[in-house]
mmCIF file of C-alpha atoms in Angstrom:
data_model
loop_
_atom_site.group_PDB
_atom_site.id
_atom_site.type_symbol
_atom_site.label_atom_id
_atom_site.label_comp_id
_atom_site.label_asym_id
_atom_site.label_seq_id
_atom_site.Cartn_x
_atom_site.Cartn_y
_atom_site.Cartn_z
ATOM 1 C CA UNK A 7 99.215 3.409 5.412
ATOM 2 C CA UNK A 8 102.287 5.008 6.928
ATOM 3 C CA UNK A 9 104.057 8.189 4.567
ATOM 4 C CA UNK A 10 107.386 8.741 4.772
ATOM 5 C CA UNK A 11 107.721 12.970 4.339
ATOM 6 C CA UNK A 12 110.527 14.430 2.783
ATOM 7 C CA UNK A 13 111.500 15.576 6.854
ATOM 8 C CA UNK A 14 111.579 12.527 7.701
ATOM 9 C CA UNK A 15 113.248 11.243 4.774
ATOM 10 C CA UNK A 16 116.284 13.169 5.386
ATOM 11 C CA UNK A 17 116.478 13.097 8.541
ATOM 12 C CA UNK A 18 117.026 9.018 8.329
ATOM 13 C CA UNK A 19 119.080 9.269 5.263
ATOM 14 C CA UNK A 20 122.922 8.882 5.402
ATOM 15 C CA UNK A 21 123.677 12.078 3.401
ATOM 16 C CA UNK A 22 127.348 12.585 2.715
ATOM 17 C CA UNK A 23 126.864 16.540 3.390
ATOM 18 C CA UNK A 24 125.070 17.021 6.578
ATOM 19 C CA UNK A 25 123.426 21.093 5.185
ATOM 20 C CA UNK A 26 122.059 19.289 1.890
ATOM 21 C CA UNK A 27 118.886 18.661 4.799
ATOM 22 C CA UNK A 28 118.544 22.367 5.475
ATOM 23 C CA UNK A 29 119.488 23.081 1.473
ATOM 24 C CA UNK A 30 116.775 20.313 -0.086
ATOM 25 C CA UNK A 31 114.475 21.964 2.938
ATOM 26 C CA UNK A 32 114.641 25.381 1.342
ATOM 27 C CA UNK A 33 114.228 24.046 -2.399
ATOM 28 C CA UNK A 34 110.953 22.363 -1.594
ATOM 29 C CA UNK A 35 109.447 25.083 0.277
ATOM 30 C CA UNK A 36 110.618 27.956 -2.581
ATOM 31 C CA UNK A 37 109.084 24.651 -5.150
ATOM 32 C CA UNK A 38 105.980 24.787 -3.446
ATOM 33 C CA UNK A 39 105.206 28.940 -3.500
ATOM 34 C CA UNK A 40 106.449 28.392 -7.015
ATOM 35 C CA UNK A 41 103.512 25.632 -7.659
ATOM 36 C CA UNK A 42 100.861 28.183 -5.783
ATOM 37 C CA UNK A 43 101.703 31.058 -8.584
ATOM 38 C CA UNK A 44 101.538 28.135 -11.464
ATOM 39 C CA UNK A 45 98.420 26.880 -10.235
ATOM 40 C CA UNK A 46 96.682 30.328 -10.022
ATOM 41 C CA UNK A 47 98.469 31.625 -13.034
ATOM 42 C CA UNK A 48 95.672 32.501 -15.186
ATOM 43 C CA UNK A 49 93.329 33.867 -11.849
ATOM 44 C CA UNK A 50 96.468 36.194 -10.816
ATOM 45 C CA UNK A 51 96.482 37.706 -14.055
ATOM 46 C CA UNK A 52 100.428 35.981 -14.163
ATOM 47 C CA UNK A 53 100.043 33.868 -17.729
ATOM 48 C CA UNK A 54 101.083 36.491 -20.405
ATOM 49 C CA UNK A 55 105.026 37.277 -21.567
ATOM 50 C CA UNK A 56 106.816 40.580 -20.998
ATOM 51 C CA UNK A 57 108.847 42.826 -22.681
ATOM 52 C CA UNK A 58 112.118 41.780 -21.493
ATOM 53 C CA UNK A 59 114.108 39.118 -22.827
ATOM 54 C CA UNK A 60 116.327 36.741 -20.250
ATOM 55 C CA UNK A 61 119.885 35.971 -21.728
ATOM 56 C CA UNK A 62 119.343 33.211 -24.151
ATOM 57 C CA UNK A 63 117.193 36.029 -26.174
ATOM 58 C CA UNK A 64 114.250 34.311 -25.289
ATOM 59 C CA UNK A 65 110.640 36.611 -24.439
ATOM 60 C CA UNK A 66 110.297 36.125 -20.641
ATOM 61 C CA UNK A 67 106.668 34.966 -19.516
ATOM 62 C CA UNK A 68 105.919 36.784 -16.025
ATOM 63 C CA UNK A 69 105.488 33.549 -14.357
ATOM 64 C CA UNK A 70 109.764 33.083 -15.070
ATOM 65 C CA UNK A 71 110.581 36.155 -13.396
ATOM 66 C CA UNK A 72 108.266 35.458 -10.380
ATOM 67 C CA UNK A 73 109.231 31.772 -10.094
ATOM 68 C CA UNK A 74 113.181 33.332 -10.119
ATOM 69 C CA UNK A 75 112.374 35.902 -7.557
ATOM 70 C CA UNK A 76 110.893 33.318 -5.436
ATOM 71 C CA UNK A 77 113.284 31.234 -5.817
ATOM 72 C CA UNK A 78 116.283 33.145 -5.282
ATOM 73 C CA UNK A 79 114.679 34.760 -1.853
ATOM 74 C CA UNK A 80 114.066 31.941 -0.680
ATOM 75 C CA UNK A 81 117.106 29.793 -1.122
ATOM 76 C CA UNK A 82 119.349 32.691 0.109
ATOM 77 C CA UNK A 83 117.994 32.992 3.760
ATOM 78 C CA UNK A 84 119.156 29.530 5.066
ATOM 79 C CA UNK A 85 122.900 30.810 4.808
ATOM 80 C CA UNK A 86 124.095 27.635 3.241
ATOM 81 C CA UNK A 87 124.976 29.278 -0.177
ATOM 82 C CA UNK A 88 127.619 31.512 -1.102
ATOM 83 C CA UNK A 89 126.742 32.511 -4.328
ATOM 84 C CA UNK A 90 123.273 31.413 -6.525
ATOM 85 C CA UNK A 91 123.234 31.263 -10.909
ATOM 86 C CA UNK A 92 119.999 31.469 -12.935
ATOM 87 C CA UNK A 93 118.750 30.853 -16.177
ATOM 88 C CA UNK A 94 116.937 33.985 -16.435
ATOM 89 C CA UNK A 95 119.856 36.517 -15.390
ATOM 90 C CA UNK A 96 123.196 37.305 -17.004
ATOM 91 C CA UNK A 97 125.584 37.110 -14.039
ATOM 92 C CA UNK A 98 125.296 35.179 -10.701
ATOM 93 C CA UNK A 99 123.041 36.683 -8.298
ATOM 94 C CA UNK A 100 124.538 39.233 -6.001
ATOM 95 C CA UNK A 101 123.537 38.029 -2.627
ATOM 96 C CA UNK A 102 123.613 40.258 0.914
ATOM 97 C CA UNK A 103 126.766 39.231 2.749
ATOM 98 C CA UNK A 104 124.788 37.945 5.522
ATOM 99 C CA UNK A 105 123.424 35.797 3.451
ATOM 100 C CA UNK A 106 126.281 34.660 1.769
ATOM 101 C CA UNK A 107 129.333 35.002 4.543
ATOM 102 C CA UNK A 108 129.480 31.797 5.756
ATOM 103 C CA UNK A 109 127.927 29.504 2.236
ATOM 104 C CA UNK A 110 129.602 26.615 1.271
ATOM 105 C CA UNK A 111 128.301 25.984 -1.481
ATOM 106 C CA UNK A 112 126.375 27.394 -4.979
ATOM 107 C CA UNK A 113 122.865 27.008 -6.355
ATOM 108 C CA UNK A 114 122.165 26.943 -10.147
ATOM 109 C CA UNK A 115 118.664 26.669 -11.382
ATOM 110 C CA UNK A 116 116.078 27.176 -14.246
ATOM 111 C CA UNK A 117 113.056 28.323 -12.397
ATOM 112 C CA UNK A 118 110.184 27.835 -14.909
ATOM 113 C CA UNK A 119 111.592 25.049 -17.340
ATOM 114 C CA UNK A 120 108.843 24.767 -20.492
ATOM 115 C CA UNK A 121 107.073 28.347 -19.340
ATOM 116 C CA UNK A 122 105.511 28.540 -23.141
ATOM 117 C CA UNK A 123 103.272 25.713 -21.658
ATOM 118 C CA UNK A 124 102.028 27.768 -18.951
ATOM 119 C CA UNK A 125 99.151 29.222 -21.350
ATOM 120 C CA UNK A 126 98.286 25.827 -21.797
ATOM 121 C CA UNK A 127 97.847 24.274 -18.491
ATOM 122 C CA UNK A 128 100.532 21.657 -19.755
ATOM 123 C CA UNK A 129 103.305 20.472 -17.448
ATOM 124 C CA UNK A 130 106.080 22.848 -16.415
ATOM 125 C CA UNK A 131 109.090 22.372 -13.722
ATOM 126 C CA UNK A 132 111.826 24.099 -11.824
ATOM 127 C CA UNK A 133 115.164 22.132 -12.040
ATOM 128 C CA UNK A 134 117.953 22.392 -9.773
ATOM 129 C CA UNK A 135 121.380 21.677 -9.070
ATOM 130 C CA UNK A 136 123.957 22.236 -6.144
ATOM 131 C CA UNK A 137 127.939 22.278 -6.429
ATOM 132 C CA UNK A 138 130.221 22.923 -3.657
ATOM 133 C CA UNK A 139 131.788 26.265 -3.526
ATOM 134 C CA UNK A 140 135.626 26.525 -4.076
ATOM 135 C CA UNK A 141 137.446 26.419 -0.783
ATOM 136 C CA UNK A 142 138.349 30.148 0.876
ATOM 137 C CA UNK A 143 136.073 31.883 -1.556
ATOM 138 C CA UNK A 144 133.391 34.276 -0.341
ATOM 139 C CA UNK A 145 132.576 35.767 -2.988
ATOM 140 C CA UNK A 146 132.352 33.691 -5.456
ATOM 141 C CA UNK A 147 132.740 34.090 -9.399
ATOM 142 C CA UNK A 148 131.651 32.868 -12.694
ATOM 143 C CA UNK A 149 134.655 30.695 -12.854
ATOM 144 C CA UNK A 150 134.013 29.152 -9.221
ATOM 145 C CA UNK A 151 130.223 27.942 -10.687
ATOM 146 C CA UNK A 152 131.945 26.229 -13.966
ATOM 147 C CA UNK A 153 132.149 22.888 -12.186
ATOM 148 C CA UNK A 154 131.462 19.900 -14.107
ATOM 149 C CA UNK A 155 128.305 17.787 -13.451
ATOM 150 C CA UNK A 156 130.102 15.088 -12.408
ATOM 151 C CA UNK A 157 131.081 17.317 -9.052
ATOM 152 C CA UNK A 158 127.580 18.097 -7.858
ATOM 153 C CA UNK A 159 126.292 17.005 -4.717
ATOM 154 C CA UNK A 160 122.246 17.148 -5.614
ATOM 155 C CA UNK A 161 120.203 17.396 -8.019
ATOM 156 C CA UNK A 162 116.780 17.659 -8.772
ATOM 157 C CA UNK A 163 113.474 19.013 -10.484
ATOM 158 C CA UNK A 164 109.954 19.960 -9.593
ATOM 159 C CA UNK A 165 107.302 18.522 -11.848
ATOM 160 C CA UNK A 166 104.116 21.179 -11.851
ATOM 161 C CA UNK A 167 101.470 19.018 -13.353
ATOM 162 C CA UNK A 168 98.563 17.063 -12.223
ATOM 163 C CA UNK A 169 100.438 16.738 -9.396
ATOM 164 C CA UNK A 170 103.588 18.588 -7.402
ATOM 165 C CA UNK A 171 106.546 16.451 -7.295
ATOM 166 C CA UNK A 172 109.955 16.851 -6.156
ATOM 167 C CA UNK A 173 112.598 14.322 -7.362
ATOM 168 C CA UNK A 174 115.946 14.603 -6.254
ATOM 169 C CA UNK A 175 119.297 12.329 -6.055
ATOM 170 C CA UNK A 176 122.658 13.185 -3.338
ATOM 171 C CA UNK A 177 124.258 10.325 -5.237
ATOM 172 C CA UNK A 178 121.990 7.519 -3.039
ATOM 173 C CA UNK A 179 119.803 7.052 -6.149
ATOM 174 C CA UNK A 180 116.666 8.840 -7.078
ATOM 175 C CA UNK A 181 113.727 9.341 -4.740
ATOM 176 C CA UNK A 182 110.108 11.287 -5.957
ATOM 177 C CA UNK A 183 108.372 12.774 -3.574
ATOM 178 C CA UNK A 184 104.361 14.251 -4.021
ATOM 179 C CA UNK A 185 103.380 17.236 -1.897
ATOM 180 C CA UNK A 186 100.394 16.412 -0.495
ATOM 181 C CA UNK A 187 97.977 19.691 -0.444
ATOM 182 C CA UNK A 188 95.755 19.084 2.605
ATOM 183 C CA UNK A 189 99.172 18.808 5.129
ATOM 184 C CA UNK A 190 101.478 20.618 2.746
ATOM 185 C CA UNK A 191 104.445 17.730 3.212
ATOM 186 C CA UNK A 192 106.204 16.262 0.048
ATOM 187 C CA UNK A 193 105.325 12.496 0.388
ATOM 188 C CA UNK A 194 107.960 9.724 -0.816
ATOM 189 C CA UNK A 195 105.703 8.168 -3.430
ATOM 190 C CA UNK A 196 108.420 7.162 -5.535
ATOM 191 C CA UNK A 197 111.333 5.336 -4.025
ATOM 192 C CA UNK A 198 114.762 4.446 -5.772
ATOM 193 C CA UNK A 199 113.195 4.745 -9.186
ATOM 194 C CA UNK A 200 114.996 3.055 -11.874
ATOM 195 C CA UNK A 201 114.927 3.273 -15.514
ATOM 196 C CA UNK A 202 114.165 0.263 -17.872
ATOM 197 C CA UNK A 203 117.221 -0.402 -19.801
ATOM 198 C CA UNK A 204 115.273 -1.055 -22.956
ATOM 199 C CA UNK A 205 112.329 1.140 -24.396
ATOM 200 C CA UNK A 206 110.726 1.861 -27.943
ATOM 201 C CA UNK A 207 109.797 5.152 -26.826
ATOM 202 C CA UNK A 208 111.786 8.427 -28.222
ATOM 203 C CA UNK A 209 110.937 12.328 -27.692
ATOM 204 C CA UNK A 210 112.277 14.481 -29.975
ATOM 205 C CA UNK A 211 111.326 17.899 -32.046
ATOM 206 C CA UNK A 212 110.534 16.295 -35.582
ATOM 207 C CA UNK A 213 110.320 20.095 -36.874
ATOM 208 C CA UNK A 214 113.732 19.992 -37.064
ATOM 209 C CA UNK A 215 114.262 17.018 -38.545
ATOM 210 C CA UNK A 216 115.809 18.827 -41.900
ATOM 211 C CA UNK A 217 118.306 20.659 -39.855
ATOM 212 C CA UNK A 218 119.721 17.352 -38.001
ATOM 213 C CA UNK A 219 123.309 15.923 -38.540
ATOM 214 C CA UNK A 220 123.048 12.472 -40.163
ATOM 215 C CA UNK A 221 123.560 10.112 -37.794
ATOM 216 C CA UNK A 222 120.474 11.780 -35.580
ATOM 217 C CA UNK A 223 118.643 11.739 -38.921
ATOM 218 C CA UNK A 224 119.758 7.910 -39.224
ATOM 219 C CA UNK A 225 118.326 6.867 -35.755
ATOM 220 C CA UNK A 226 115.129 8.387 -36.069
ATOM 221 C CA UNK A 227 114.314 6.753 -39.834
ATOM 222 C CA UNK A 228 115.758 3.364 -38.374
ATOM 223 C CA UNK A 229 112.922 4.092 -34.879
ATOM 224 C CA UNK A 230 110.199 4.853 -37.407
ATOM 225 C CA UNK A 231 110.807 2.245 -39.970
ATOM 226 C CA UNK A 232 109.477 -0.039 -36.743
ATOM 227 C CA UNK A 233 109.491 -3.929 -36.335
ATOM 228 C CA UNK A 234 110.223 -4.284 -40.359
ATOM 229 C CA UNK A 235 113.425 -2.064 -40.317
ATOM 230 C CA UNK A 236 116.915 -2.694 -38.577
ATOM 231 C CA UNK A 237 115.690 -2.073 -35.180
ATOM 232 C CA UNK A 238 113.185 -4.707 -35.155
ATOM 233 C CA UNK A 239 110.632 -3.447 -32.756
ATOM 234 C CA UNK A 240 107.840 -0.442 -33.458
ATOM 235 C CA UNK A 241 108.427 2.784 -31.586
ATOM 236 C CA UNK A 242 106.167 5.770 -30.263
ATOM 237 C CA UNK A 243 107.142 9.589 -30.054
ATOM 238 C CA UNK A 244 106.561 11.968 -28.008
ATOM 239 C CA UNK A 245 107.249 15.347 -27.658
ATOM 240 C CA UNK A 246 105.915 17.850 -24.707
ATOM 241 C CA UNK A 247 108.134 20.784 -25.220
ATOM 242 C CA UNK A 248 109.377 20.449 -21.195
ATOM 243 C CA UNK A 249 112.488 18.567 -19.905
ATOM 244 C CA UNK A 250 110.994 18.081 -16.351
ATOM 245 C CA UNK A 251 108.207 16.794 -18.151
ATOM 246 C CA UNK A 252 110.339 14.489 -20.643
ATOM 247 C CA UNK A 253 112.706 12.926 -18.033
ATOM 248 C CA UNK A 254 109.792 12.385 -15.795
ATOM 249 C CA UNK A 255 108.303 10.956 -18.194
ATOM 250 C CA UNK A 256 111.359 8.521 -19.067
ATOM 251 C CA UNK A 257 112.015 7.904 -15.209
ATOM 252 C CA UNK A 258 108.732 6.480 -15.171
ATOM 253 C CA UNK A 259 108.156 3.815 -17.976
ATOM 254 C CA UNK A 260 111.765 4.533 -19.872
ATOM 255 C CA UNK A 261 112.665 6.181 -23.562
ATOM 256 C CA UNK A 262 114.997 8.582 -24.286
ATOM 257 C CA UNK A 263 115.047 12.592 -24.869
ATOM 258 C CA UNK A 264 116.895 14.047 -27.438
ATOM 259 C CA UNK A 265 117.864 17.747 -28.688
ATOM 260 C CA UNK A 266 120.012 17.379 -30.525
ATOM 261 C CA UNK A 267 123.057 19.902 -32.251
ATOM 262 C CA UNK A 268 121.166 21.427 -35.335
ATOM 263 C CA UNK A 269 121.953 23.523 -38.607
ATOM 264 C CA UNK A 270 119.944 26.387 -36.239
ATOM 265 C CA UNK A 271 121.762 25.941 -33.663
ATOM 266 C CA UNK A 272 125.355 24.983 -34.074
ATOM 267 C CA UNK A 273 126.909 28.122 -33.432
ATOM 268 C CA UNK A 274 125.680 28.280 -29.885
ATOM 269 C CA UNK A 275 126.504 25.202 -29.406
ATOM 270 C CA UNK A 276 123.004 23.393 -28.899
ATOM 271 C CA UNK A 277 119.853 24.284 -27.228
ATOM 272 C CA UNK A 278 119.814 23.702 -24.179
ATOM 273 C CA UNK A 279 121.863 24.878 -21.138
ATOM 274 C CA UNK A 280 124.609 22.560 -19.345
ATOM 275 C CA UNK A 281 124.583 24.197 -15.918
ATOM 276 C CA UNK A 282 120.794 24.237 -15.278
ATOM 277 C CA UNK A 283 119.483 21.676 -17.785
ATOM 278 C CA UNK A 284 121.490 18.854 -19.185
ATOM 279 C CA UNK A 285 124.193 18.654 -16.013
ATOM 280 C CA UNK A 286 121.174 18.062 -13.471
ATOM 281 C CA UNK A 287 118.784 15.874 -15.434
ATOM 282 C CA UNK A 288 122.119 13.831 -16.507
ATOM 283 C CA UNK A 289 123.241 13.032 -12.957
ATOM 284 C CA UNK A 290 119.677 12.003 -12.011
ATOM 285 C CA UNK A 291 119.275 9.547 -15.543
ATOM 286 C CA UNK A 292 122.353 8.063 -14.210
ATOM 287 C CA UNK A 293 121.372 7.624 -10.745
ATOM 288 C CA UNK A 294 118.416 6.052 -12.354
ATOM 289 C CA UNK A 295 120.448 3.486 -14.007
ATOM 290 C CA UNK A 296 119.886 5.538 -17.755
ATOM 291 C CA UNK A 297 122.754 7.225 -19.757
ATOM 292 C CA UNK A 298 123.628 10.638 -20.648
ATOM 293 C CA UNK A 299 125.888 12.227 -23.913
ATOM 294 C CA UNK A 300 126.300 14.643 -25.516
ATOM 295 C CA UNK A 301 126.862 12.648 -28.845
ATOM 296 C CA UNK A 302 130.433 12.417 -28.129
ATOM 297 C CA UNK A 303 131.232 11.910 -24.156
ATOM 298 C CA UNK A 304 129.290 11.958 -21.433
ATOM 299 C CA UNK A 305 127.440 14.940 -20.375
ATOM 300 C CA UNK A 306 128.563 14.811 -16.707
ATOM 301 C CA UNK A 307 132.041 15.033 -18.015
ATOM 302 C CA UNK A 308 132.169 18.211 -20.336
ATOM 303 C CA UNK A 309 134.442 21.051 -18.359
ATOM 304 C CA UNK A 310 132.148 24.128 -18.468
ATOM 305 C CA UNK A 311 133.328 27.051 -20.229
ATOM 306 C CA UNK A 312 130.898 29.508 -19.789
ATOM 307 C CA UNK A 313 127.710 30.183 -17.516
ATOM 308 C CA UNK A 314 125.264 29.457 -19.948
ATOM 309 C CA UNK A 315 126.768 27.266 -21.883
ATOM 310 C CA UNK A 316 124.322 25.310 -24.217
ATOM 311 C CA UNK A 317 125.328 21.344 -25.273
ATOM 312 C CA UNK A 318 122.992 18.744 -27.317
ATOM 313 C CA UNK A 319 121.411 16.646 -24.965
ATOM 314 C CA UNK A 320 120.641 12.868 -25.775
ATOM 315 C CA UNK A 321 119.618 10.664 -22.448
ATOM 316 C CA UNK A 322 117.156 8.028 -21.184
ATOM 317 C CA UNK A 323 117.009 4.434 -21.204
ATOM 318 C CA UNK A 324 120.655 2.906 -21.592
ATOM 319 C CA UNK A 325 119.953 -0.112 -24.216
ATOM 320 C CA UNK A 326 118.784 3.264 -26.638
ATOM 321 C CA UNK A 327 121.716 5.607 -25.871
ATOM 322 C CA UNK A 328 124.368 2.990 -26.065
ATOM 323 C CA UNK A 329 122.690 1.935 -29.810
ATOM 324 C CA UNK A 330 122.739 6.034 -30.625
ATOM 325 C CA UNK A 331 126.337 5.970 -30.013
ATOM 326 C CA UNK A 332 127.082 3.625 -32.911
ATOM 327 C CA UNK A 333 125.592 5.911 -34.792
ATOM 328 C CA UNK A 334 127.647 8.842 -34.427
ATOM 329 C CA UNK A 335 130.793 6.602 -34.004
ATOM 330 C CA UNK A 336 130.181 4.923 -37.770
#
């Protein structure tokens, strides 16, 4: 059987920006240390949460501030970025100006997405996504990162499960990759993957059902009234607590993922983060043939207005997210 390796992958691949092979290059390698500290989490003595607390407010495990630190060391050395954002730090990183004197462009990444899992040996992921940097700056700024999703030029997420995968899209689609342990090479073992346009499968946080704006509150009782209510068909939920591990899950057999805008957490604005969460997953549902809103436009659309801005996410299958538009638009 012959493997196509994510090398040779893009070296054969028509990629619009020539560096994204040396960028993608760096990502899986820094993805791969990342999965050797996951996978020996609990033998390392790496499981429990610190102190600190990251920027959201939220208690940081040890495994996020590794996974970071890994991360941002090794995504600086290839000289292709001028200036690198992360979930887990206030400001965008400071990188050494040989590092950073002749980037072109910026990283922005969660490192440990769903890290309260890691005590359970349940799925976790790193997502990723990569923007040009503004032309003639060096030194580059909150403002230059506040791009929106609709200009990045890849995108992606590492899946920490069973298995290591790396899925990515450059705009050509969406390609999975599995590292295979025994040579260490990501294997293409999911080519142009594509998500059904019709699913009765929904993920979404029922605990909050009570704080939910109606027409969330509408969908859901019109899913689980099944085949007898308006919907006509009988759906399943699920619910993982991961977003690598729900949009894998969706670019795989279809659904759609939902956090939505609560009575909790209005005033920030949602729960999870544009730049690092809901921009990247959005481009690749798209690529995938899914859709992507925010309950009123689509997600790859919003103009940024801060770093860590947060947005309610709703995105998956297309045949679902066109029929929760109605909702909100009645």
């Amino acid at each position: 059987m012959n493997k196509t390796t994510l090398a040779e992958f893009l070296t054969h691949a028509e990629l619009a920006e020539p560096a994204l092979r040396g960028m993608i290059t760096d990502i899986a390698q820094a993805c791969k240390a990342i999965a050797v500290q996951v996978n020996k989490g609990a033998l390392l003595g790496t499981m429990g949460s610190l102190e600190a607390q990251n920027v959201q407010g939220e208690t940081q495990k040890q495994l996020d501030v590794i996974s970071n630190d890994l991360f941002l060391q090794m995504n600086q050395q290839g000289g292709h970025y001028a200036g690198m954002a992360s979930e887990e730090m206030d400001e965008p990183y400071v990188m050494a100006e040989r590092y950073r004197q002749h980037g072109r462009y910026l990283l922005l990444f969660d490192p440990l997405d769903g890290s309260s899992n890691v005590n359970l040996n349940l799925s976790v992921g790193t997502i990723f996504s990569i923007l040009r940097c503004p032309h003639g700056i060096s030194e580059p700024l909150v403002m230059d990162f506040l791009q929106p999703g609709s200009a990045q030029v890849c995108a992606g997420y590492a899946l920490y499960g069973t298995s290591t995968m790396l899925v990515l899209t450059t705009g050509q689609g969406v390609h999975g990759f599995t590292l295979e342990h025994d040579s260490g090479d990501f294997v293409l073992t999911h080519a142009s993957m594509q998500i059904a346009a019709s699913s009765n499968e929904f993920a979404i946080n029922m605990a909050r059902q009570r704080w939910w704006d109606a027409p969330v509150q509408r969908y859901i009782a019109d899913c689980q009234a099944g085949s007898e209510g308006p919907l006509g068909k009988d759906y399943n939920m699920r619910w993982v607590a991961s977003m690598v591990a729900e949009v894998h899950r969706i670019l795989i057999r279809g659904g759609v993922f939902m956090y939505p805008v609560d009575a909790k957490t209005r005033e920030a604005g949602g729960r999870l983060r544009l730049m690092y969460e809901a921009n990247p997953m959005a481009w690749l549902v798209e690529q995938a043939g899914g859709l992507a809103s925010d309950g009123q436009q689509r997600i790859l659309d919003i103009t940024p207005q801060g770093l860590h801005q947060r947005v309610p996410v709703y995105l998956g299958s297309r045949d679902e997210i066109q029929r929760m538009a109605t909702y909100f638009n009645a």
